[in-house]
Amino acid sequence: MGVKKPSLGALLLALIPFVAMCFSVSLWDRIQPMIFGLPFNLFWLIAWIVLSSLCMWAAYRVEVARDKKDSKAP
Amino acid sequence: MSPSAVSLSTIFVIVAIGVAIGFLAGVHRKMDLEQWTVGGRGFGALLIFLLMAGEVYTTFAFLGASGWAYSRGGPTLYIMAYLTLAYVVSFFILPQIWEVGQKYGMQTQSDFFSTRYGNKYLAGFVCVVGIASFIPYLQLQITGVGIIVSIASFDGIGRIPAMAASVVLLVAFVFASGVRAVAWVSVLKDVLMVFAAVSIGIGIPYIHFGGIGPMFTALAHSHPAHLTMPGATINLGHTWFISTVLLTSLGFYMWPHAFGAAFTAKSGDTLRRNAVVMPLYTITLAFIFFVGFTAVLVVPGLPNGDLSLLTIVRKSFPPWFLGVIGGAGALTAMVPAAIFLLTAATLFAKNLFRPIFAPAMTDDQVAKLARVMVVVLGLISLLLAIYKSATLVGLLLTGYAGVTQFFPGVVLGLFWKRVTMPGVFAGMIAGVATVIFLLLSHRDPLYGWSAGFVALCLNFLTTALVSRLTPAIVLPE
């Protein structure tokens, strides 16, 4: 169907939230140390909701920059 | 007035305002099939956002997430991870889905499969699996309304009459208004929902423990295993967490209504920007978890965790406030349920019945059949809600095990030229058969792995293998 494949940079940026929130679960699934009164695992996930959004913002910049470059190329 | 009269009438007023907004949005528009199901395609970015956001907060997030925090503990955290990662996945597939949809004039998920793979039986099979997966999701919403009404009536009204009444109201609402109305009611629903979540998430730990921190300290002290995985379960450990988060984050946009919403966006770029912002929307879930965890200490021993949020609200606040939370909860069940009913009924009439059994049907006849299906699907879900009990989260995971089986066909269809129709068809049948077998024989999780994820892996392997062995198809240009 000829759609554009995502760039490697964007894919790598998207891998970060997957590693942090999913694959590394056994490293952060603990109660101590409690931070801001929250168990560590809950604090970790809330922090990564915000950080994931930042990662995807970066991925967005990467994709936009690539699209611009592509449209300039002959 | 008695406490139950106060809380029930508050719920009634909130639902009535919601229904009135729905009727007003439907007035002055001729309700043909197109208007009723896709809102005449004239949806701006705002309405799309509302429809997509409206799907996040269903009764699942409200009563189900707190219910699992109460009854299962740590494993409930998967919900936070999967919703965030679902948007990360959407960044890479929705703009592409939008692009091919634009190019080939697609309106539904089933159109994607029939255009990409050129086979109406494959497209029909996708409809059947989609509709079957909607049923537990609908059952979940109806069960939720039953819980809300019975707790708000201080157990004066039974769950079965409450569920029956909610199905009647739901069908009437869907008949009268259509998808545009539903999108506008979801504005009221989301505002109420965020207000409800934040106020009880902060208020309830404060009332009973003087704050969120002291509540968690007390819980960690008295139930040291509850806050981590596997929590109060024996088999929902880290393997289950990883496999379930993968299953559900990959499957999130495979729901037919979510997939279809992508076609109505203004541009692919809108969808990408949506994916950047939407994760922040899941932070509200933390407040819902706070309530469920507080309930472990304050109202122990409930027969069903899904009752915990409203039971503790009833214990902590005056009846009118219970009514506000209950009203928010009722809309949170009814708005998504209306979307699911509309989507499933239209899929049946337009994408399954007409192309395969009755190609000569007119649009009017299709619209009539869709309305009949709204009633039929509503009744099936009601019967299941009455006779088959499961936790709300359990119901949603059953639906996900079904819809995620579309993922290989969608992603490989977009990005791998060599994938073939027999490959995708064989993979999907293998995946769905595995899901049915594992769920019916109570093998979920299978050695710690989510059954739907095991089926998804098998599906991917079969698709790739059979595609290699069958001749490549000529793609439509």
Coordinates of C-alpha atoms in Angstrom, one line a residue:
Chain A
M1 CA 0.0 0.0 0.0
G2 CA 3.1 2.1 -0.1
V3 CA 3.0 3.9 3.2
K4 CA 6.1 5.6 4.6
K5 CA 8.0 3.5 7.2
P6 CA 8.7 5.2 10.5
S7 CA 12.3 6.4 10.9
L8 CA 14.8 4.5 13.0
G9 CA 15.3 7.4 15.4
A10 CA 11.6 7.7 16.2
L11 CA 11.3 3.9 16.7
L12 CA 14.3 4.0 19.1
L13 CA 12.7 6.9 21.1
A14 CA 9.5 4.9 21.3
L15 CA 11.4 1.9 22.6
I16 CA 12.4 3.8 25.7
P17 CA 8.9 3.9 27.3
F18 CA 8.4 0.2 26.5
V19 CA 11.6 -0.7 28.3
A20 CA 10.9 1.6 31.2
M21 CA 7.2 0.7 31.8
C22 CA 7.0 -2.9 30.6
F23 CA 10.2 -5.0 30.1
S24 CA 12.0 -3.7 33.2
V25 CA 9.1 -4.4 35.6
S26 CA 11.1 -6.7 37.9
L27 CA 13.6 -3.9 38.6
W28 CA 11.0 -1.3 39.8
D29 CA 8.2 -3.4 41.2
R30 CA 8.9 -2.6 44.8
I31 CA 7.4 -0.6 47.7
Q32 CA 10.6 1.0 49.0
P33 CA 11.8 3.7 48.7
M34 CA 8.5 5.5 49.0
I35 CA 8.6 8.8 47.1
F36 CA 6.2 11.6 47.7
G37 CA 4.3 9.1 49.9
L38 CA 3.8 6.7 46.9
P39 CA 5.1 3.2 46.7
F40 CA 8.0 3.1 44.3
N41 CA 6.3 1.1 41.5
L42 CA 3.4 3.6 41.4
F43 CA 5.7 6.6 41.5
W44 CA 7.8 5.1 38.7
L45 CA 4.8 4.6 36.4
I46 CA 3.4 8.1 37.0
A47 CA 6.8 9.6 36.3
W48 CA 7.1 7.6 33.1
I49 CA 3.7 8.7 31.9
V50 CA 5.2 12.2 31.7
L51 CA 8.6 11.0 30.4
S52 CA 6.8 8.9 27.7
S53 CA 5.0 12.0 26.5
L54 CA 8.4 13.7 26.2
C55 CA 9.9 10.8 24.3
M56 CA 7.0 10.9 21.9
W57 CA 7.4 14.7 21.5
A58 CA 11.1 14.0 20.5
A59 CA 10.0 11.3 18.1
Y60 CA 7.5 13.8 16.6
R61 CA 10.3 16.3 16.0
V62 CA 12.4 13.6 14.4
E63 CA 9.6 12.6 12.0
V64 CA 8.7 16.2 11.1
A65 CA 12.4 17.0 10.4
R66 CA 12.6 13.9 8.1
D67 CA 9.4 14.9 6.3
K68 CA 10.8 18.4 5.7
K69 CA 14.1 17.0 4.3
D70 CA 12.2 14.5 2.1
S71 CA 10.0 17.2 0.6
K72 CA 13.1 19.3 -0.2
A73 CA 14.9 16.4 -2.0
P74 CA 14.1 16.1 -5.7
Chain B
M1 CA -35.8 12.6 51.8
S2 CA -34.2 9.3 52.6
P3 CA -30.5 8.9 51.8
S4 CA -31.2 6.5 48.9
A5 CA -33.8 8.9 47.4
V6 CA -31.2 11.7 47.5
S7 CA -28.4 9.8 45.8
L8 CA -30.7 8.1 43.2
S9 CA -32.4 11.4 42.2
T10 CA -28.9 13.0 41.9
I11 CA -27.9 10.2 39.5
F12 CA -31.1 10.6 37.6
V13 CA -30.6 14.3 37.1
I14 CA -27.1 13.8 35.8
V15 CA -28.1 11.1 33.4
A16 CA -31.1 13.1 32.3
I17 CA -28.8 16.1 31.5
G18 CA -26.6 13.8 29.5
V19 CA -29.5 12.3 27.5
A20 CA -30.9 15.8 26.9
I21 CA -27.5 17.0 25.4
G22 CA -27.6 13.9 23.2
F23 CA -31.1 14.7 21.9
L24 CA -30.3 18.3 21.3
A25 CA -27.2 17.3 19.3
G26 CA -29.3 15.0 17.2
V27 CA -32.1 17.5 16.4
H28 CA -32.2 19.2 13.0
R29 CA -30.3 16.5 11.3
K30 CA -31.7 14.0 9.0
M31 CA -30.9 10.6 10.4
D32 CA -29.8 8.5 7.5
L33 CA -27.3 5.7 7.9
E34 CA -24.3 7.9 7.2
Q35 CA -25.3 10.5 9.8
W36 CA -26.2 7.9 12.4
T37 CA -23.0 5.9 12.2
V38 CA -20.2 8.2 11.1
G39 CA -21.8 11.6 11.8
G40 CA -21.8 12.5 8.1
R41 CA -17.9 12.5 8.2
G42 CA -17.9 16.2 9.1
F43 CA -16.1 15.7 12.3
G44 CA -13.5 18.3 13.3
A45 CA -10.4 17.6 15.3
L46 CA -12.2 18.5 18.5
L47 CA -14.9 15.9 18.1
I48 CA -12.4 13.2 17.1
F49 CA -10.4 13.9 20.2
L50 CA -13.6 13.7 22.3
L51 CA -14.5 10.4 20.7
M52 CA -11.1 9.0 21.2
A53 CA -10.7 10.3 24.7
G54 CA -14.2 9.2 25.6
E55 CA -13.1 5.7 25.0
V56 CA -10.4 5.7 27.7
Y57 CA -12.6 6.3 30.6
T58 CA -15.2 3.6 30.7
T59 CA -16.6 1.8 33.7
F60 CA -13.5 -0.3 33.4
A61 CA -11.2 2.6 34.5
F62 CA -13.7 3.8 37.1
L63 CA -15.0 0.7 39.0
G64 CA -12.7 -2.0 37.4
A65 CA -9.3 -0.4 38.0
S66 CA -10.2 0.4 41.7
G67 CA -11.8 -3.1 41.9
W68 CA -8.5 -4.7 41.0
A69 CA -6.5 -2.4 43.2
Y70 CA -8.7 -3.7 46.0
S71 CA -9.0 -7.4 45.2
R72 CA -5.7 -8.1 43.3
G73 CA -3.3 -5.3 44.4
G74 CA -0.1 -4.7 42.4
P75 CA -1.3 -6.4 39.1
T76 CA -3.8 -3.5 38.6
L77 CA -0.8 -1.3 37.7
Y78 CA -0.7 -2.9 34.3
I79 CA -3.6 -0.5 33.4
M80 CA -1.4 2.6 33.7
A81 CA 1.4 1.0 31.7
Y82 CA -0.8 -0.3 28.9
L83 CA -2.8 2.9 28.3
T84 CA 0.4 5.0 28.0
L85 CA 2.1 2.5 25.7
A86 CA -1.0 2.2 23.5
Y87 CA -0.6 5.8 22.5
V88 CA 3.1 5.1 21.8
V89 CA 2.0 2.3 19.4
S90 CA -0.6 4.6 17.8
F91 CA 2.1 7.1 16.8
F92 CA 3.4 4.5 14.3
I93 CA 0.2 3.0 12.9
L94 CA -2.7 5.5 13.0
P95 CA -1.2 8.1 10.6
Q96 CA -0.5 5.3 8.1
I97 CA -4.0 3.9 8.6
W98 CA -5.4 7.3 8.0
E99 CA -3.3 7.7 4.8
V100 CA -4.4 4.5 3.2
G101 CA -8.0 5.2 4.3
Q102 CA -7.8 8.5 2.5
K103 CA -6.4 7.0 -0.6
Y104 CA -8.9 4.1 -0.9
G105 CA -12.0 5.7 0.7
M106 CA -12.1 3.4 3.7
Q107 CA -14.7 3.9 6.4
T108 CA -14.3 0.9 8.7
Q109 CA -11.8 -1.6 9.9
S110 CA -13.4 -4.2 7.7
D111 CA -12.9 -2.0 4.7
F112 CA -9.2 -2.0 5.5
F113 CA -9.1 -5.8 5.4
S114 CA -11.2 -6.1 2.2
T115 CA -9.1 -3.5 0.3
R116 CA -5.7 -4.7 1.5
Y117 CA -6.4 -8.4 1.1
G118 CA -9.2 -8.4 -1.5
N119 CA -11.3 -11.1 0.2
K120 CA -14.8 -10.5 1.5
Y121 CA -14.7 -13.6 3.8
L122 CA -11.6 -12.4 5.6
A123 CA -13.3 -9.0 6.0
G124 CA -16.4 -10.9 7.3
F125 CA -14.4 -12.9 9.7
V126 CA -12.9 -9.7 11.1
C127 CA -16.4 -8.4 11.7
V128 CA -17.5 -11.6 13.5
V129 CA -14.4 -11.4 15.8
G130 CA -14.9 -7.7 16.4
I131 CA -18.6 -8.1 17.3
A132 CA -17.9 -11.1 19.5
S133 CA -15.2 -9.1 21.3
F134 CA -17.5 -6.1 21.9
I135 CA -20.0 -8.3 23.8
P136 CA -17.8 -8.7 27.0
Y137 CA -17.0 -5.0 26.8
L138 CA -20.7 -4.2 26.7
Q139 CA -21.4 -6.7 29.5
L140 CA -18.8 -4.8 31.5
Q141 CA -20.6 -1.5 31.1
I142 CA -24.0 -2.9 32.0
T143 CA -22.6 -4.7 35.0
G144 CA -21.1 -1.4 36.1
V145 CA -24.5 0.4 35.9
G146 CA -26.0 -2.4 38.0
I147 CA -23.4 -1.9 40.7
I148 CA -23.8 1.9 40.7
V149 CA -27.6 1.8 41.0
S150 CA -27.7 -0.9 43.7
I151 CA -25.1 0.8 45.9
A152 CA -26.6 4.2 45.4
S153 CA -30.0 2.9 46.4
F154 CA -28.4 1.5 49.6
D155 CA -29.2 -2.0 48.3
G156 CA -32.9 -1.1 47.9
I157 CA -32.9 -1.8 44.1
G158 CA -31.4 -5.1 42.9
R159 CA -28.7 -5.3 40.3
I160 CA -30.8 -7.2 37.8
P161 CA -33.7 -4.7 37.5
A162 CA -31.1 -1.9 37.4
M163 CA -29.2 -3.5 34.6
A164 CA -32.4 -4.2 32.6
A165 CA -33.5 -0.6 33.0
S166 CA -30.1 0.6 31.8
V167 CA -30.2 -1.5 28.7
V168 CA -33.7 -0.1 27.8
L169 CA -32.4 3.5 28.3
L170 CA -29.3 2.7 26.3
V171 CA -31.1 1.4 23.3
A172 CA -33.5 4.3 23.3
F173 CA -30.5 6.7 23.5
V174 CA -28.7 5.1 20.6
F175 CA -31.9 5.0 18.5
A176 CA -32.7 8.7 19.1
S177 CA -29.3 10.2 18.7
G178 CA -26.4 8.5 16.8
V179 CA -22.7 9.1 17.0
R180 CA -22.5 12.9 17.0
A181 CA -24.7 13.1 20.1
V182 CA -22.6 10.5 21.8
A183 CA -19.5 12.6 21.2
W184 CA -21.0 15.6 22.8
V185 CA -22.3 13.8 25.8
S186 CA -18.8 12.5 26.4
V187 CA -17.7 16.1 27.1
L188 CA -20.0 16.1 30.1
K189 CA -18.9 12.6 31.0
D190 CA -15.2 13.4 30.9
V191 CA -15.4 16.6 32.9
L192 CA -17.5 14.8 35.6
M193 CA -15.2 11.8 35.6
V194 CA -12.0 13.8 36.1
F195 CA -13.6 15.8 38.8
A196 CA -14.9 12.6 40.5
A197 CA -11.6 10.8 40.3
V198 CA -9.5 13.7 41.7
S199 CA -11.9 14.6 44.5
I200 CA -12.3 11.1 45.8
G201 CA -8.7 10.1 45.1
I202 CA -7.5 12.9 47.4
G203 CA -10.5 13.1 49.7
I204 CA -10.9 9.5 50.7
P205 CA -7.3 8.8 51.9
Y206 CA -7.4 12.2 53.6
I207 CA -10.6 11.5 55.5
H208 CA -9.5 8.1 56.8
F209 CA -5.7 8.5 57.1
G210 CA -4.9 12.2 56.9
G211 CA -3.4 11.9 53.4
I212 CA -2.2 9.7 50.6
G213 CA 1.3 9.1 52.0
P214 CA 0.0 7.9 55.5
M215 CA -2.5 5.7 53.7
F216 CA 0.2 3.9 51.7
T217 CA 2.4 3.6 54.8
A218 CA -0.4 1.9 56.7
L219 CA -1.2 -0.4 53.8
A220 CA 2.5 -1.3 53.3
H221 CA 2.7 -2.1 57.0
S222 CA -0.5 -4.2 57.3
H223 CA -0.5 -5.9 53.8
P224 CA 3.2 -5.9 52.8
A225 CA 2.6 -8.1 49.7
H226 CA -0.5 -6.3 48.4
L227 CA 1.2 -3.4 46.7
T228 CA 3.6 -5.3 44.5
M229 CA 3.0 -8.2 42.0
P230 CA 1.5 -10.8 42.2
G231 CA -0.3 -9.0 45.1
A232 CA -3.3 -10.9 46.3
T233 CA -3.1 -13.4 43.4
I234 CA -0.9 -16.4 42.9
N235 CA -0.3 -16.3 39.1
L236 CA -0.3 -12.6 38.1
G237 CA 3.4 -12.0 38.3
H238 CA 6.0 -10.1 36.2
T239 CA 5.6 -12.5 33.2
W240 CA 1.9 -11.9 33.2
F241 CA 2.5 -8.1 33.5
I242 CA 4.8 -8.0 30.5
S243 CA 2.6 -10.2 28.3
T244 CA -0.6 -8.5 29.3
V245 CA 0.8 -5.0 28.7
L246 CA 2.0 -6.0 25.3
L247 CA -1.3 -7.7 24.4
T248 CA -3.4 -4.7 25.4
S249 CA -1.2 -1.9 24.2
L250 CA -0.9 -3.4 20.8
G251 CA -4.6 -4.2 20.8
F252 CA -5.9 -0.8 21.9
Y253 CA -6.4 0.6 18.4
M254 CA -7.6 -2.7 17.0
W255 CA -11.0 -2.1 18.6
P256 CA -13.2 -1.5 15.6
H257 CA -14.5 1.9 16.9
A258 CA -11.1 3.2 17.8
F259 CA -9.6 2.0 14.4
G260 CA -12.5 3.6 12.6
A261 CA -12.1 6.9 14.5
A262 CA -8.7 7.3 12.8
F263 CA -10.3 7.6 9.4
T264 CA -12.3 10.6 10.5
A265 CA -9.3 12.7 11.5
K266 CA -8.4 15.8 9.6
S267 CA -4.8 14.7 8.9
G268 CA -2.2 12.1 9.8
D269 CA -0.3 14.8 11.6
T270 CA -3.3 15.4 14.0
L271 CA -3.1 11.7 15.0
R272 CA 0.6 11.9 15.6
R273 CA 0.3 15.0 17.8
N274 CA -2.6 13.2 19.6
A275 CA -0.2 10.4 20.4
V276 CA 2.2 12.8 22.1
V277 CA -0.4 14.4 24.4
M278 CA -2.7 11.5 25.2
P279 CA -0.5 9.6 27.6
L280 CA -0.9 12.5 30.1
Y281 CA -4.6 11.8 30.2
T282 CA -3.9 8.5 32.0
I283 CA -2.5 10.2 35.1
T284 CA -6.1 10.4 36.4
L285 CA -6.0 6.7 36.9
A286 CA -3.6 7.1 39.8
F287 CA -6.4 8.8 41.8
I288 CA -8.7 5.8 41.1
F289 CA -6.0 3.5 42.4
F290 CA -5.7 5.6 45.6
V291 CA -9.4 4.9 46.3
G292 CA -9.1 1.2 45.7
F293 CA -6.1 0.9 47.9
T294 CA -7.7 2.9 50.7
A295 CA -10.7 0.6 50.5
V296 CA -8.5 -2.4 51.4
L297 CA -8.1 -1.0 54.8
V298 CA -11.4 0.7 55.4
V299 CA -14.0 -1.7 53.9
P300 CA -12.3 -5.1 53.9
G301 CA -14.1 -8.3 53.1
L302 CA -16.3 -7.2 50.2
P303 CA -17.5 -10.2 48.0
N304 CA -16.6 -8.4 44.8
G305 CA -13.8 -5.8 44.4
D306 CA -15.7 -3.9 41.8
L307 CA -18.0 -2.7 44.6
S308 CA -15.1 -1.2 46.6
L309 CA -15.0 2.3 45.1
L310 CA -18.7 3.2 45.6
T311 CA -18.9 1.4 48.9
I312 CA -16.1 3.5 50.3
V313 CA -17.6 6.7 48.8
R314 CA -20.9 5.8 50.5
K315 CA -19.1 5.4 53.8
S316 CA -17.1 8.6 53.5
F317 CA -19.5 11.2 52.0
P318 CA -23.1 12.5 52.2
P319 CA -25.7 10.8 49.9
W320 CA -25.8 13.7 47.4
F321 CA -22.1 13.3 46.7
L322 CA -22.5 9.6 46.3
G323 CA -25.2 10.6 43.7
V324 CA -22.7 12.8 41.9
I325 CA -20.0 10.1 41.8
G326 CA -22.7 7.5 40.8
G327 CA -24.0 9.8 38.0
A328 CA -20.5 10.3 36.7
G329 CA -20.1 6.6 36.8
A330 CA -23.4 5.9 35.0
L331 CA -22.5 8.3 32.2
T332 CA -19.0 6.7 32.1
A333 CA -20.8 3.4 31.4
M334 CA -23.5 4.6 29.0
V335 CA -21.4 6.8 26.6
P336 CA -18.9 4.1 25.6
A337 CA -21.7 1.4 25.6
A338 CA -23.6 3.5 23.1
I339 CA -20.5 3.8 20.9
F340 CA -19.9 0.0 21.1
L341 CA -23.5 -0.8 20.3
L342 CA -23.5 1.6 17.3
T343 CA -20.3 0.2 16.0
A344 CA -21.1 -3.5 16.4
A345 CA -24.6 -3.2 15.0
T346 CA -23.4 -1.3 11.9
L347 CA -20.5 -3.7 11.4
F348 CA -23.0 -6.6 11.4
A349 CA -25.5 -5.0 9.0
K350 CA -23.2 -3.1 6.6
N351 CA -19.9 -5.0 6.6
L352 CA -21.0 -8.6 7.4
F353 CA -24.6 -9.3 6.4
R354 CA -25.0 -7.2 3.2
P355 CA -21.7 -8.1 1.4
I356 CA -22.0 -11.8 2.2
F357 CA -25.7 -12.7 2.3
A358 CA -27.7 -9.9 0.7
P359 CA -25.8 -7.7 -1.8
A360 CA -29.0 -6.3 -3.1
M361 CA -30.0 -4.6 0.2
T362 CA -30.6 -0.8 0.1
D363 CA -29.1 1.6 2.6
D364 CA -32.5 2.0 4.3
Q365 CA -32.8 -1.8 4.8
V366 CA -29.2 -1.8 6.2
A367 CA -30.1 1.0 8.6
K368 CA -33.2 -1.0 9.8
L369 CA -31.2 -4.2 10.3
A370 CA -28.6 -2.2 12.3
R371 CA -31.3 -0.9 14.6
V372 CA -32.6 -4.5 15.1
M373 CA -29.0 -5.5 16.0
V374 CA -28.7 -2.7 18.6
V375 CA -31.6 -4.4 20.4
V376 CA -30.3 -7.9 19.9
L377 CA -26.7 -7.1 21.1
G378 CA -28.1 -5.1 24.1
L379 CA -30.2 -8.2 25.1
I380 CA -27.3 -10.7 24.7
S381 CA -25.0 -8.5 26.9
L382 CA -27.8 -8.1 29.5
L383 CA -28.3 -11.9 29.7
L384 CA -24.5 -12.5 30.0
A385 CA -24.3 -9.8 32.7
I386 CA -27.1 -11.5 34.7
Y387 CA -25.9 -15.1 34.3
K388 CA -22.1 -15.0 33.9
S389 CA -20.2 -13.1 36.5
A390 CA -16.6 -12.0 36.1
T391 CA -14.6 -9.1 37.3
L392 CA -14.8 -6.0 35.1
V393 CA -11.1 -6.2 34.3
G394 CA -11.4 -9.9 33.5
L395 CA -14.2 -9.0 30.9
L396 CA -12.0 -6.4 29.2
L397 CA -9.1 -8.8 29.0
T398 CA -11.4 -11.3 27.2
G399 CA -12.3 -8.7 24.6
Y400 CA -8.6 -7.7 24.1
A401 CA -7.7 -11.4 23.6
G402 CA -10.1 -11.2 20.6
V403 CA -9.4 -7.9 18.9
T404 CA -5.6 -8.0 19.3
Q405 CA -5.6 -10.9 16.8
F406 CA -6.1 -8.2 14.1
F407 CA -2.8 -6.7 14.9
P408 CA -0.6 -8.8 12.6
G409 CA -2.9 -8.3 9.7
V410 CA -2.9 -4.6 10.2
V411 CA 0.8 -4.0 10.8
L412 CA 2.1 -6.4 8.3
G413 CA -0.5 -5.2 5.8
L414 CA 0.9 -1.7 6.2
F415 CA 4.6 -2.4 6.3
W416 CA 5.4 -5.8 4.8
K417 CA 4.8 -6.1 1.0
R418 CA 5.2 -9.9 1.1
V419 CA 2.3 -10.6 3.5
T420 CA -0.6 -12.5 1.8
M421 CA -4.3 -13.0 2.3
P422 CA -4.0 -16.8 3.1
G423 CA -1.2 -15.9 5.5
V424 CA -3.3 -13.4 7.4
F425 CA -6.5 -15.5 7.3
A426 CA -4.6 -18.6 8.6
G427 CA -2.8 -16.6 11.3
M428 CA -6.1 -15.0 12.5
I429 CA -7.9 -18.3 12.7
A430 CA -5.0 -19.8 14.6
G431 CA -5.0 -16.9 17.0
V432 CA -8.7 -16.8 17.6
A433 CA -8.9 -20.6 18.0
T434 CA -6.1 -20.5 20.5
V435 CA -7.9 -17.8 22.5
I436 CA -11.2 -19.7 22.5
F437 CA -9.6 -22.9 23.6
L438 CA -7.4 -21.3 26.3
L439 CA -10.2 -19.2 27.8
L440 CA -12.9 -21.9 27.7
S441 CA -10.6 -24.4 29.3
H442 CA -9.6 -21.9 32.0
R443 CA -6.0 -21.8 31.0
D444 CA -5.5 -18.0 31.3
P445 CA -2.8 -17.3 32.3
L446 CA -0.9 -20.1 30.7
Y447 CA 2.2 -20.8 32.7
G448 CA 2.1 -17.2 33.8
W449 CA 1.7 -15.8 30.2
S450 CA -1.5 -14.0 29.2
A451 CA -3.5 -16.4 27.0
G452 CA -4.3 -13.7 24.4
F453 CA -0.5 -12.9 24.1
V454 CA 0.3 -16.6 23.5
A455 CA -2.4 -16.6 20.8
L456 CA -0.9 -13.4 19.3
C457 CA 2.6 -14.9 19.0
L458 CA 1.1 -18.0 17.3
N459 CA -0.9 -15.7 15.0
F460 CA 2.3 -13.8 14.0
L461 CA 4.2 -16.9 13.3
T462 CA 1.5 -18.5 11.2
T463 CA 0.9 -15.3 9.3
A464 CA 4.6 -15.0 8.4
L465 CA 5.1 -18.7 7.6
V466 CA 2.0 -19.1 5.4
S467 CA 2.7 -15.8 3.7
R468 CA 6.2 -17.1 2.7
L469 CA 4.7 -20.2 1.3
T470 CA 1.9 -18.5 -0.8
P471 CA 2.4 -16.3 -3.9
A472 CA 2.6 -12.5 -3.2
I473 CA -0.5 -10.5 -4.0
V474 CA -0.6 -7.6 -6.4
L475 CA -1.3 -4.6 -4.3
P476 CA -4.0 -2.1 -5.3
E477 CA -2.4 1.1 -6.6

